[in-house]
PDB file of C-alpha atoms (C1' of nucleotides) in Angstrom:
ATOM      1  CA  MET Y1212       0.000   0.000   0.000  1.00  0.00           C
ATOM      2  CA  VAL Y1213       1.381   3.402  -0.900  1.00  0.00           C
ATOM      3  CA  SER Y1214      -0.845   6.042   0.608  1.00  0.00           C
ATOM      4  CA  SER Y1215      -4.197   7.459   1.658  1.00  0.00           C
ATOM      5  CA  ARG Y1216      -5.079   7.250   5.290  1.00  0.00           C
ATOM      6  CA  GLN Y1217      -8.476   8.318   6.496  1.00  0.00           C
ATOM      7  CA  THR Y1218      -7.691  11.066   8.972  1.00  0.00           C
ATOM      8  CA  GLN Y1219      -9.848  13.443  10.920  1.00  0.00           C
ATOM      9  CA  SER Y1220      -8.621  16.408   8.893  1.00  0.00           C
ATOM     10  CA  ILE Y1221      -9.371  14.759   5.610  1.00  0.00           C
ATOM     11  CA  ARG Y1222     -12.888  13.960   6.744  1.00  0.00           C
ATOM     12  CA  LEU Y1223     -13.473  17.532   7.908  1.00  0.00           C
ATOM     13  CA  VAL Y1224     -12.317  19.130   4.678  1.00  0.00           C
ATOM     14  CA  TRP Y1225     -14.344  16.748   2.577  1.00  0.00           C
ATOM     15  CA  GLU Y1226     -17.491  17.390   4.612  1.00  0.00           C
ATOM     16  CA  VAL Y1227     -17.530  20.999   3.487  1.00  0.00           C
ATOM     17  CA  PHE Y1228     -17.738  19.995  -0.140  1.00  0.00           C
ATOM     18  CA  ASP Y1229     -20.095  17.158   0.570  1.00  0.00           C
ATOM     19  CA  ARG Y1230     -22.630  19.451   2.150  1.00  0.00           C
ATOM     20  CA  SER Y1231     -22.714  22.018  -0.631  1.00  0.00           C
ATOM     21  CA  ASP Y1232     -22.262  22.434  -4.332  1.00  0.00           C
ATOM     22  CA  ASN Y1233     -20.528  25.759  -3.948  1.00  0.00           C
ATOM     23  CA  ALA Y1234     -16.963  26.493  -4.856  1.00  0.00           C
ATOM     24  CA  PHE Y1235     -14.643  27.594  -2.052  1.00  0.00           C
ATOM     25  CA  SER Y1236     -11.456  29.591  -2.161  1.00  0.00           C
ATOM     26  CA  VAL Y1237      -8.425  28.265  -0.341  1.00  0.00           C
ATOM     27  CA  VAL Y1238      -8.556  31.332   1.848  1.00  0.00           C
ATOM     28  CA  GLU Y1239     -12.079  30.495   3.010  1.00  0.00           C
ATOM     29  CA  LEU Y1240     -11.170  26.890   3.602  1.00  0.00           C
ATOM     30  CA  VAL Y1241      -8.097  27.738   5.646  1.00  0.00           C
ATOM     31  CA  GLN Y1242     -10.194  30.196   7.641  1.00  0.00           C
ATOM     32  CA  MET Y1243     -13.055  27.814   8.337  1.00  0.00           C
ATOM     33  CA  HIS Y1244     -10.710  25.105   9.592  1.00  0.00           C
ATOM     34  CA  LYS Y1245      -8.264  27.308  11.435  1.00  0.00           C
ATOM     35  CA  ASP Y1246      -9.207  25.894  14.847  1.00  0.00           C
ATOM     36  CA  SER Y1247      -8.872  22.282  13.877  1.00  0.00           C
ATOM     37  CA  MET Y1248      -5.916  22.224  11.536  1.00  0.00           C
ATOM     38  CA  ASN Y1249      -2.930  24.067  10.174  1.00  0.00           C
ATOM     39  CA  LYS Y1250      -3.119  25.943   6.901  1.00  0.00           C
ATOM     40  CA  THR Y1251      -0.382  23.764   5.433  1.00  0.00           C
ATOM     41  CA  THR Y1252      -2.580  20.771   6.075  1.00  0.00           C
ATOM     42  CA  VAL Y1253      -5.505  22.350   4.303  1.00  0.00           C
ATOM     43  CA  TYR Y1254      -3.340  23.116   1.279  1.00  0.00           C
ATOM     44  CA  ARG Y1255      -2.023  19.570   1.213  1.00  0.00           C
ATOM     45  CA  ILE Y1256      -5.419  17.959   1.536  1.00  0.00           C
ATOM     46  CA  LEU Y1257      -6.869  20.099  -1.233  1.00  0.00           C
ATOM     47  CA  ASP Y1258      -3.945  19.207  -3.484  1.00  0.00           C
ATOM     48  CA  ARG Y1259      -4.636  15.615  -2.829  1.00  0.00           C
ATOM     49  CA  PHE Y1260      -8.348  15.808  -3.539  1.00  0.00           C
ATOM     50  CA  GLU Y1261      -7.483  17.473  -6.798  1.00  0.00           C
ATOM     51  CA  LYS Y1262      -5.020  14.776  -7.788  1.00  0.00           C
ATOM     52  CA  GLU Y1263      -7.566  12.129  -6.883  1.00  0.00           C
ATOM     53  CA  GLY Y1264     -10.080  13.812  -9.164  1.00  0.00           C
ATOM     54  CA  LYS Y1265     -12.542  14.606  -6.374  1.00  0.00           C
ATOM     55  CA  LEU Y1266     -12.145  18.349  -6.747  1.00  0.00           C
ATOM     56  CA  HIS Y1267     -11.248  20.591  -9.624  1.00  0.00           C
ATOM     57  CA  THR Y1268      -9.657  24.000  -9.366  1.00  0.00           C
ATOM     58  CA  PHE Y1269      -9.669  27.281 -11.191  1.00  0.00           C
ATOM     59  CA  LEU Y1270      -8.635  30.868 -10.580  1.00  0.00           C
ATOM     60  CA  GLY Y1271     -11.049  33.568  -9.517  1.00  0.00           C
ATOM     61  CA  LYS Y1272     -10.843  37.188 -10.509  1.00  0.00           C
ATOM     62  CA  ASN Y1273      -7.941  38.130  -8.280  1.00  0.00           C
ATOM     63  CA  GLY Y1274      -5.895  35.099  -9.105  1.00  0.00           C
ATOM     64  CA  LEU Y1275      -7.110  33.295  -5.984  1.00  0.00           C
ATOM     65  CA  LYS Y1276      -7.441  29.550  -6.257  1.00  0.00           C
ATOM     66  CA  TRP Y1277     -10.907  28.039  -5.925  1.00  0.00           C
ATOM     67  CA  TYR Y1278     -11.921  24.438  -5.424  1.00  0.00           C
ATOM     68  CA  ALA Y1279     -15.182  22.785  -6.356  1.00  0.00           C
ATOM     69  CA  LYS Y1280     -16.545  19.281  -6.284  1.00  0.00           C
ATOM     70  CA  CYS Y1281     -16.412  17.383  -9.533  1.00  0.00           C
ATOM     71  CA  ASN Y1282     -20.079  16.554  -9.801  1.00  0.00           C
ATOM     72  CA  ASN Y1283     -20.902  15.873 -13.341  1.00  0.00           C
ATOM     73  CA  CYS Y1284     -17.279  16.230 -14.308  1.00  0.00           C
ATOM     74  CA  SER Y1285     -15.545  13.243 -15.752  1.00  0.00           C
ATOM     75  CA  SER Y1286     -11.812  13.694 -16.092  1.00  0.00           C
ATOM     76  CA  LYS Y1287     -12.559  14.286 -19.735  1.00  0.00           C
ATOM     77  CA  GLN Y1288     -14.821  17.185 -19.006  1.00  0.00           C
ATOM     78  CA  HIS Y1289     -12.000  18.963 -17.266  1.00  0.00           C
ATOM     79  CA  ILE Y1290     -10.542  19.470 -20.690  1.00  0.00           C
ATOM     80  CA  ASP Y1291     -13.709  20.594 -22.335  1.00  0.00           C
ATOM     81  CA  ILE Y1292     -15.051  23.753 -20.953  1.00  0.00           C
ATOM     82  CA  HIS Y1293     -17.394  24.348 -18.153  1.00  0.00           C
ATOM     83  CA  PRO Y1294     -17.095  28.015 -17.305  1.00  0.00           C
ATOM     84  CA  HIS Y1295     -17.083  29.533 -13.846  1.00  0.00           C
ATOM     85  CA  PHE Y1296     -18.893  32.588 -12.650  1.00  0.00           C
ATOM     86  CA  GLN Y1297     -17.821  35.102 -10.038  1.00  0.00           C
ATOM     87  CA  CYS Y1298     -20.016  37.868  -8.719  1.00  0.00           C
ATOM     88  CA  ASN Y1299     -18.367  41.272  -8.784  1.00  0.00           C
ATOM     89  CA  GLU Y1300     -20.412  42.430  -5.796  1.00  0.00           C
ATOM     90  CA  CYS Y1301     -20.410  39.607  -3.282  1.00  0.00           C
ATOM     91  CA  GLY Y1302     -17.503  37.604  -4.636  1.00  0.00           C
ATOM     92  CA  LYS Y1303     -19.419  34.335  -4.731  1.00  0.00           C
ATOM     93  CA  VAL Y1304     -18.261  31.764  -7.245  1.00  0.00           C
ATOM     94  CA  GLU Y1305     -20.239  29.113  -9.085  1.00  0.00           C
ATOM     95  CA  CYS Y1306     -19.582  26.362 -11.558  1.00  0.00           C
ATOM     96  CA  LEU Y1307     -21.871  26.751 -14.545  1.00  0.00           C
ATOM     97  CA  SER Y1308     -23.201  23.692 -16.258  1.00  0.00           C
ATOM     98  CA  ILE Y1309     -22.854  25.154 -19.692  1.00  0.00           C
ATOM     99  CA  ASP Y1310     -20.633  23.827 -22.433  1.00  0.00           C
ATOM    100  CA  VAL Y1311     -18.447  26.290 -24.224  1.00  0.00           C
ATOM    101  CA  LYS Y1312     -16.627  25.297 -27.343  1.00  0.00           C
ATOM    102  CA  ILE Y1313     -12.888  25.619 -27.278  1.00  0.00           C
ATOM    103  CA  PRO Y1314     -11.950  27.705 -30.276  1.00  0.00           C
ATOM    104  CA  LYS Y1315      -9.413  26.320 -32.720  1.00  0.00           C
ATOM    105  CA  VAL Y1316      -6.365  28.457 -33.256  1.00  0.00           C
ATOM    106  CA  ALA Y1317      -4.043  28.061 -36.225  1.00  0.00           C
ATOM    107  CA  LYS Y1318      -0.514  26.918 -35.318  1.00  0.00           C
ATOM    108  CA  HIS Y1319      -1.445  26.282 -31.724  1.00  0.00           C
ATOM    109  CA  HIS Y1320      -2.201  23.069 -30.005  1.00  0.00           C
ATOM    110  CA  ILE Y1321      -4.846  23.869 -27.418  1.00  0.00           C
ATOM    111  CA  GLU Y1322      -5.043  21.416 -24.557  1.00  0.00           C
ATOM    112  CA  GLN Y1323      -7.176  23.214 -22.077  1.00  0.00           C
ATOM    113  CA  ALA Y1324      -9.281  26.326 -21.645  1.00  0.00           C
ATOM    114  CA  ASN Y1325     -10.418  28.372 -18.703  1.00  0.00           C
ATOM    115  CA  MET Y1326     -13.322  30.717 -18.811  1.00  0.00           C
ATOM    116  CA  LEU Y1327     -14.346  33.033 -16.035  1.00  0.00           C
ATOM    117  CA  LEU Y1328     -17.531  35.067 -16.334  1.00  0.00           C
ATOM    118  CA  LEU Y1329     -17.871  38.141 -14.174  1.00  0.00           C
ATOM    119  CA  GLY Y1330     -20.970  40.082 -13.292  1.00  0.00           C
ATOM    120  CA  GLN Y1331     -23.784  40.018 -10.796  1.00  0.00           C
ATOM    121  CA  CYS Y1332     -25.396  36.947  -9.341  1.00  0.00           C
ATOM    122  CA  ASP Y1333     -29.164  36.720  -8.927  1.00  0.00           C
ATOM    123  CA  GLU Y1334     -28.962  37.885  -5.319  1.00  0.00           C
ATOM    124  CA  CYS Y1335     -26.940  40.973  -6.190  1.00  0.00           C
ATOM    125  CA  VAL Y1336     -28.967  42.110  -9.213  1.00  0.00           C
ATOM    126  CA  VAL Y1337     -31.282  44.726  -7.730  1.00  0.00           C
TER     127      VAL Y1337
ATOM    128  CA  MET A 276      -3.889  70.373 -14.645  1.00  0.00           C
ATOM    129  CA  VAL A 277      -4.248  67.228 -12.622  1.00  0.00           C
ATOM    130  CA  SER A 278      -1.607  64.743 -13.720  1.00  0.00           C
ATOM    131  CA  SER A 279       0.510  62.991 -16.325  1.00  0.00           C
ATOM    132  CA  ARG A 280       4.081  64.072 -16.613  1.00  0.00           C
ATOM    133  CA  GLN A 281       6.344  62.653 -19.253  1.00  0.00           C
ATOM    134  CA  THR A 282       9.140  61.059 -17.247  1.00  0.00           C
ATOM    135  CA  GLN A 283      12.081  58.903 -18.194  1.00  0.00           C
ATOM    136  CA  SER A 284      10.589  55.853 -16.502  1.00  0.00           C
ATOM    137  CA  ILE A 285       7.309  56.217 -18.299  1.00  0.00           C
ATOM    138  CA  ARG A 286       9.085  56.427 -21.629  1.00  0.00           C
ATOM    139  CA  LEU A 287      11.167  53.341 -20.871  1.00  0.00           C
ATOM    140  CA  VAL A 288       8.234  51.187 -19.864  1.00  0.00           C
ATOM    141  CA  TRP A 289       6.210  52.258 -22.858  1.00  0.00           C
ATOM    142  CA  GLU A 290       9.064  51.488 -25.252  1.00  0.00           C
ATOM    143  CA  VAL A 291       8.884  47.812 -24.380  1.00  0.00           C
ATOM    144  CA  PHE A 292       5.302  47.608 -25.516  1.00  0.00           C
ATOM    145  CA  ASP A 293       5.878  49.860 -28.451  1.00  0.00           C
ATOM    146  CA  ARG A 294       8.548  47.591 -29.874  1.00  0.00           C
ATOM    147  CA  SER A 295       6.585  44.359 -29.655  1.00  0.00           C
ATOM    148  CA  ASP A 296       3.088  42.989 -29.756  1.00  0.00           C
ATOM    149  CA  ASN A 297       3.799  40.460 -27.047  1.00  0.00           C
ATOM    150  CA  ALA A 298       2.231  40.395 -23.661  1.00  0.00           C
ATOM    151  CA  PHE A 299       4.516  40.778 -20.648  1.00  0.00           C
ATOM    152  CA  SER A 300       4.061  39.681 -17.086  1.00  0.00           C
ATOM    153  CA  VAL A 301       4.675  42.189 -14.323  1.00  0.00           C
ATOM    154  CA  VAL A 302       7.492  39.984 -13.119  1.00  0.00           C
ATOM    155  CA  GLU A 303       9.285  40.252 -16.456  1.00  0.00           C
ATOM    156  CA  LEU A 304       8.756  43.976 -16.617  1.00  0.00           C
ATOM    157  CA  VAL A 305      10.101  44.565 -13.120  1.00  0.00           C
ATOM    158  CA  GLN A 306      13.082  42.375 -13.967  1.00  0.00           C
ATOM    159  CA  MET A 307      13.898  44.065 -17.242  1.00  0.00           C
ATOM    160  CA  HIS A 308      13.838  47.524 -15.664  1.00  0.00           C
ATOM    161  CA  LYS A 309      15.456  46.642 -12.379  1.00  0.00           C
ATOM    162  CA  ASP A 310      18.562  48.732 -13.088  1.00  0.00           C
ATOM    163  CA  SER A 311      16.737  51.870 -14.072  1.00  0.00           C
ATOM    164  CA  MET A 312      13.765  51.963 -11.743  1.00  0.00           C
ATOM    165  CA  ASN A 313      12.175  50.601  -8.617  1.00  0.00           C
ATOM    166  CA  LYS A 314       9.574  47.838  -8.784  1.00  0.00           C
ATOM    167  CA  THR A 315       7.001  50.083  -7.157  1.00  0.00           C
ATOM    168  CA  THR A 316       7.458  52.510 -10.015  1.00  0.00           C
ATOM    169  CA  VAL A 317       6.906  49.774 -12.574  1.00  0.00           C
ATOM    170  CA  TYR A 318       3.712  48.717 -10.856  1.00  0.00           C
ATOM    171  CA  ARG A 319       2.472  52.282 -10.716  1.00  0.00           C
ATOM    172  CA  ILE A 320       3.257  53.029 -14.338  1.00  0.00           C
ATOM    173  CA  LEU A 321       1.533  49.856 -15.513  1.00  0.00           C
ATOM    174  CA  ASP A 322      -1.507  50.718 -13.452  1.00  0.00           C
ATOM    175  CA  ARG A 323      -1.601  54.069 -15.093  1.00  0.00           C
ATOM    176  CA  PHE A 324      -1.267  52.761 -18.624  1.00  0.00           C
ATOM    177  CA  GLU A 325      -4.145  50.462 -17.883  1.00  0.00           C
ATOM    178  CA  LYS A 326      -6.342  53.272 -16.572  1.00  0.00           C
ATOM    179  CA  GLU A 327      -5.476  55.341 -19.607  1.00  0.00           C
ATOM    180  CA  GLY A 328      -6.554  52.479 -21.842  1.00  0.00           C
ATOM    181  CA  LYS A 329      -3.141  51.979 -23.422  1.00  0.00           C
ATOM    182  CA  LEU A 330      -2.701  48.517 -21.969  1.00  0.00           C
ATOM    183  CA  HIS A 331      -5.100  45.821 -20.954  1.00  0.00           C
ATOM    184  CA  THR A 332      -4.446  43.134 -18.368  1.00  0.00           C
ATOM    185  CA  PHE A 333      -5.395  39.563 -17.713  1.00  0.00           C
ATOM    186  CA  LEU A 334      -4.247  36.683 -15.545  1.00  0.00           C
ATOM    187  CA  GLY A 335      -1.996  33.912 -16.811  1.00  0.00           C
ATOM    188  CA  LYS A 336      -2.139  30.319 -15.698  1.00  0.00           C
ATOM    189  CA  ASN A 337      -0.584  30.813 -12.280  1.00  0.00           C
ATOM    190  CA  GLY A 338      -2.576  33.885 -11.434  1.00  0.00           C
ATOM    191  CA  LEU A 339       0.238  36.181 -12.556  1.00  0.00           C
ATOM    192  CA  LYS A 340      -0.802  39.477 -14.052  1.00  0.00           C
ATOM    193  CA  TRP A 341       0.039  40.132 -17.701  1.00  0.00           C
ATOM    194  CA  TYR A 342      -0.077  43.361 -19.663  1.00  0.00           C
ATOM    195  CA  ALA A 343      -0.502  43.806 -23.381  1.00  0.00           C
ATOM    196  CA  LYS A 344      -0.936  46.723 -25.712  1.00  0.00           C
ATOM    197  CA  CYS A 345      -4.463  47.544 -26.727  1.00  0.00           C
ATOM    198  CA  ASN A 346      -4.002  47.336 -30.454  1.00  0.00           C
ATOM    199  CA  ASN A 347      -7.301  46.765 -32.031  1.00  0.00           C
ATOM    200  CA  CYS A 348      -9.020  47.007 -28.692  1.00  0.00           C
ATOM    201  CA  SER A 349     -11.504  49.757 -28.206  1.00  0.00           C
ATOM    202  CA  SER A 350     -12.661  50.121 -24.635  1.00  0.00           C
ATOM    203  CA  LYS A 351     -15.751  48.338 -25.826  1.00  0.00           C
ATOM    204  CA  GLN A 352     -13.831  45.324 -26.947  1.00  0.00           C
ATOM    205  CA  HIS A 353     -12.471  44.851 -23.459  1.00  0.00           C
ATOM    206  CA  ILE A 354     -15.932  43.713 -22.537  1.00  0.00           C
ATOM    207  CA  ASP A 355     -16.407  41.422 -25.451  1.00  0.00           C
ATOM    208  CA  ILE A 356     -13.999  38.577 -25.524  1.00  0.00           C
ATOM    209  CA  HIS A 357     -10.659  38.309 -27.042  1.00  0.00           C
ATOM    210  CA  PRO A 358      -9.072  35.239 -25.525  1.00  0.00           C
ATOM    211  CA  HIS A 359      -5.462  34.881 -24.426  1.00  0.00           C
ATOM    212  CA  PHE A 360      -3.154  31.988 -25.002  1.00  0.00           C
ATOM    213  CA  GLN A 361      -0.380  30.713 -22.780  1.00  0.00           C
ATOM    214  CA  CYS A 362       2.077  28.024 -23.764  1.00  0.00           C
ATOM    215  CA  ASN A 363       2.394  25.259 -21.198  1.00  0.00           C
ATOM    216  CA  GLU A 364       5.997  24.598 -22.235  1.00  0.00           C
ATOM    217  CA  CYS A 365       7.698  27.956 -22.623  1.00  0.00           C
ATOM    218  CA  GLY A 366       5.199  30.104 -20.754  1.00  0.00           C
ATOM    219  CA  LYS A 367       4.811  32.617 -23.571  1.00  0.00           C
ATOM    220  CA  VAL A 368       1.552  34.524 -23.697  1.00  0.00           C
ATOM    221  CA  GLU A 369      -0.297  35.937 -26.685  1.00  0.00           C
ATOM    222  CA  CYS A 370      -3.444  37.891 -27.347  1.00  0.00           C
ATOM    223  CA  LEU A 371      -5.575  36.076 -29.886  1.00  0.00           C
ATOM    224  CA  SER A 372      -7.558  38.065 -32.361  1.00  0.00           C
ATOM    225  CA  ILE A 373     -10.530  35.770 -32.218  1.00  0.00           C
ATOM    226  CA  ASP A 374     -13.975  36.696 -31.019  1.00  0.00           C
ATOM    227  CA  VAL A 375     -15.619  34.416 -28.538  1.00  0.00           C
ATOM    228  CA  LYS A 376     -19.254  34.815 -27.689  1.00  0.00           C
ATOM    229  CA  ILE A 377     -20.059  35.455 -24.086  1.00  0.00           C
ATOM    230  CA  PRO A 378     -22.616  32.841 -23.107  1.00  0.00           C
ATOM    231  CA  LYS A 379     -25.891  33.982 -21.594  1.00  0.00           C
ATOM    232  CA  VAL A 380     -26.646  32.583 -18.194  1.00  0.00           C
ATOM    233  CA  ALA A 381     -30.104  32.604 -16.667  1.00  0.00           C
ATOM    234  CA  LYS A 382     -30.444  34.776 -13.541  1.00  0.00           C
ATOM    235  CA  HIS A 383     -26.984  36.229 -13.959  1.00  0.00           C
ATOM    236  CA  HIS A 384     -25.957  39.541 -15.317  1.00  0.00           C
ATOM    237  CA  ILE A 385     -22.672  38.952 -17.099  1.00  0.00           C
ATOM    238  CA  GLU A 386     -20.512  42.029 -17.517  1.00  0.00           C
ATOM    239  CA  GLN A 387     -17.226  40.590 -18.523  1.00  0.00           C
ATOM    240  CA  ALA A 388     -15.547  37.348 -19.489  1.00  0.00           C
ATOM    241  CA  ASN A 389     -12.003  36.084 -19.408  1.00  0.00           C
ATOM    242  CA  MET A 390     -10.799  33.183 -21.443  1.00  0.00           C
ATOM    243  CA  LEU A 391      -7.375  31.643 -21.221  1.00  0.00           C
ATOM    244  CA  LEU A 392      -6.371  28.906 -23.637  1.00  0.00           C
ATOM    245  CA  LEU A 393      -3.521  26.647 -22.638  1.00  0.00           C
ATOM    246  CA  GLY A 394      -1.433  24.376 -24.809  1.00  0.00           C
ATOM    247  CA  GLN A 395       1.614  24.503 -27.013  1.00  0.00           C
ATOM    248  CA  CYS A 396       2.632  27.380 -29.184  1.00  0.00           C
ATOM    249  CA  ASP A 397       3.939  26.837 -32.702  1.00  0.00           C
ATOM    250  CA  GLU A 398       7.530  26.878 -31.518  1.00  0.00           C
ATOM    251  CA  CYS A 399       6.940  24.261 -28.867  1.00  0.00           C
ATOM    252  CA  VAL A 400       4.886  21.821 -30.954  1.00  0.00           C
ATOM    253  CA  VAL A 401       7.483  19.278 -32.051  1.00  0.00           C
TER     254      VAL A 401
ATOM    255  C1'  DT H 500      14.399  80.478 -12.278  1.00  0.00           C
ATOM    256  C1'  DT H 501      11.316  79.477  -8.901  1.00  0.00           C
ATOM    257  C1'  DA H 502       7.312  77.409  -7.013  1.00  0.00           C
ATOM    258  C1'  DT H 503       4.365  73.556  -6.766  1.00  0.00           C
ATOM    259  C1'  DA H 504       2.454  69.326  -7.475  1.00  0.00           C
ATOM    260  C1'  DT H 505       3.444  64.913  -9.607  1.00  0.00           C
ATOM    261  C1'  DT H 506       6.633  61.001  -9.563  1.00  0.00           C
ATOM    262  C1'  DT H 507       9.900  58.205  -7.599  1.00  0.00           C
ATOM    263  C1'  DG H 508      12.762  55.359  -4.212  1.00  0.00           C
ATOM    264  C1'  DC H 509      12.897  53.073  -0.255  1.00  0.00           C
ATOM    265  C1'  DA H 510      11.898  50.262   3.412  1.00  0.00           C
ATOM    266  C1'  DA H 511       8.554  48.094   5.609  1.00  0.00           C
ATOM    267  C1'  DC H 512       4.611  45.572   5.140  1.00  0.00           C
ATOM    268  C1'  DC H 513       0.805  42.064   3.664  1.00  0.00           C
ATOM    269  C1'  DA H 514      -1.238  37.858   1.874  1.00  0.00           C
ATOM    270  C1'  DA H 515      -0.959  33.521  -0.558  1.00  0.00           C
ATOM    271  C1'  DG H 516       1.467  29.746  -0.939  1.00  0.00           C
ATOM    272  C1'  DT H 517       5.670  26.460  -0.075  1.00  0.00           C
ATOM    273  C1'  DT H 518       9.334  23.757   2.400  1.00  0.00           C
ATOM    274  C1'  DG H 519      12.000  20.928   5.732  1.00  0.00           C
ATOM    275  C1'  DC H 520      11.847  18.520   9.652  1.00  0.00           C
ATOM    276  C1'  DA H 521      10.452  16.675  13.925  1.00  0.00           C
ATOM    277  C1'  DA H 522       6.241  14.972  16.287  1.00  0.00           C
ATOM    278  C1'  DT H 523       1.884  12.499  15.842  1.00  0.00           C
ATOM    279  C1'  DA H 524      -1.289   9.097  14.652  1.00  0.00           C
ATOM    280  C1'  DA H 525      -3.423   5.631  11.091  1.00  0.00           C
ATOM    281  C1'  DG H 526      -3.323   1.097   9.871  1.00  0.00           C
ATOM    282  C1'  DT H 527      -1.139  -3.001   9.563  1.00  0.00           C
ATOM    283  C1'  DG H 528       0.827  -7.790  11.671  1.00  0.00           C
ATOM    284  C1'  DG H 529       1.581 -10.359  15.345  1.00  0.00           C
TER     285       DG H 529
ATOM    286  C1'  DC C1369      -4.572  -5.367  22.279  1.00  0.00           C
ATOM    287  C1'  DC C1370       0.106  -3.901  21.654  1.00  0.00           C
ATOM    288  C1'  DA C1371       4.068  -2.535  18.906  1.00  0.00           C
ATOM    289  C1'  DC C1372       5.761  -0.876  14.748  1.00  0.00           C
ATOM    290  C1'  DT C1373       6.067   1.288  10.346  1.00  0.00           C
ATOM    291  C1'  DT C1374       5.142   5.076   7.543  1.00  0.00           C
ATOM    292  C1'  DA C1375       1.702   8.469   6.065  1.00  0.00           C
ATOM    293  C1'  DT C1376       0.133  12.713   7.819  1.00  0.00           C
ATOM    294  C1'  DT C1377       0.385  16.851  10.528  1.00  0.00           C
ATOM    295  C1'  DG C1378       2.146  21.159  12.956  1.00  0.00           C
ATOM    296  C1'  DC C1379       5.221  24.570  13.082  1.00  0.00           C
ATOM    297  C1'  DA C1380       8.261  28.072  11.958  1.00  0.00           C
ATOM    298  C1'  DA C1381      10.671  29.995   8.591  1.00  0.00           C
ATOM    299  C1'  DC C1382      10.734  31.330   3.945  1.00  0.00           C
ATOM    300  C1'  DT C1383       9.407  32.904  -0.968  1.00  0.00           C
ATOM    301  C1'  DT C1384       6.982  35.655  -4.154  1.00  0.00           C
ATOM    302  C1'  DG C1385       3.770  39.021  -5.952  1.00  0.00           C
ATOM    303  C1'  DG C1386       1.976  43.039  -4.749  1.00  0.00           C
ATOM    304  C1'  DT C1387       0.924  47.424  -1.721  1.00  0.00           C
ATOM    305  C1'  DT C1388       1.647  51.583   1.371  1.00  0.00           C
ATOM    306  C1'  DG C1389       3.379  55.870   3.575  1.00  0.00           C
ATOM    307  C1'  DC C1390       6.439  59.254   3.415  1.00  0.00           C
ATOM    308  C1'  DA C1391      10.379  61.954   2.319  1.00  0.00           C
ATOM    309  C1'  DA C1392      13.309  63.231  -1.664  1.00  0.00           C
ATOM    310  C1'  DA C1393      13.618  64.199  -6.530  1.00  0.00           C
ATOM    311  C1'  DT C1394      12.041  66.255 -10.763  1.00  0.00           C
ATOM    312  C1'  DA C1395       8.743  67.804 -14.587  1.00  0.00           C
ATOM    313  C1'  DT C1396       6.244  71.686 -15.865  1.00  0.00           C
ATOM    314  C1'  DA C1397       3.685  76.231 -15.619  1.00  0.00           C
ATOM    315  C1'  DA C1398       4.379  80.942 -14.429  1.00  0.00           C
TER     316       DA C1398
END
DNA sequence: TTATATTTGCAACCAAGTTGCAATAAGTGG
DNA sequence: CCACTTATTGCAACTTGGTTGCAAATATAA
């Protein structure tokens, strides 16, 4: 056996994602677990979940890293595009279940595409 | 009069963009001017060029900020999409002159979209 | 040429993220 | 149920990108 022990910390971090379909920034996750584990641990656990294909990541508008559960995401779908949305008012981030075509570009071999939509979420549109 | 003096530093930073259509990361720009000006100055000048509409910015794959000249970019086109490309091998970044449609999303008011394509540039495709 | 307001340099700071290493605690096997 | 091996964690120190406040320098208008 090479790895993967079921620790308290791992359970706690996973619970957050299990209870909600939201995306969470690393900053939020470190904050919400600050009494039960070290920030290094949070970073390491998130890394691991990503490698295991349980979570996918993307960058929000300030270059902050966000994590979200891979619901209807096969590993293949990580390559095709599902865009993410971030609200300019409240900062909330969502995965959108829309498919966007990856444009073809002459002389370039495109492997991956990231799309971030910015605007106002339903709660912030007045 | 409220601002905008023509200083040596401003000329030097602008020259870089004037001579090339490439995009440059802040890190590169600070590095290439490190003998003639302070990093704070570089940051401030870039900020200014952006506000003046001479440069536009976007985030590369690691959340690093990149600047590029606004060639055929009206201020309107900043809202519509012109995607950016970053090479996974050499790290080079380009503005693509392709138009991508911003998808409509129910219950969301989309103001802006960022699209980053990742892959291999022509020089790195073997 | 001087006065004044914009720019700059500097040093100190902040936040996100990483690293090395010793201490802790899962999960065997006996 | 205990002992042992090795994955996991905590901690402190560090790195990197970026920002701030303030005093010194320097463009420009008069």
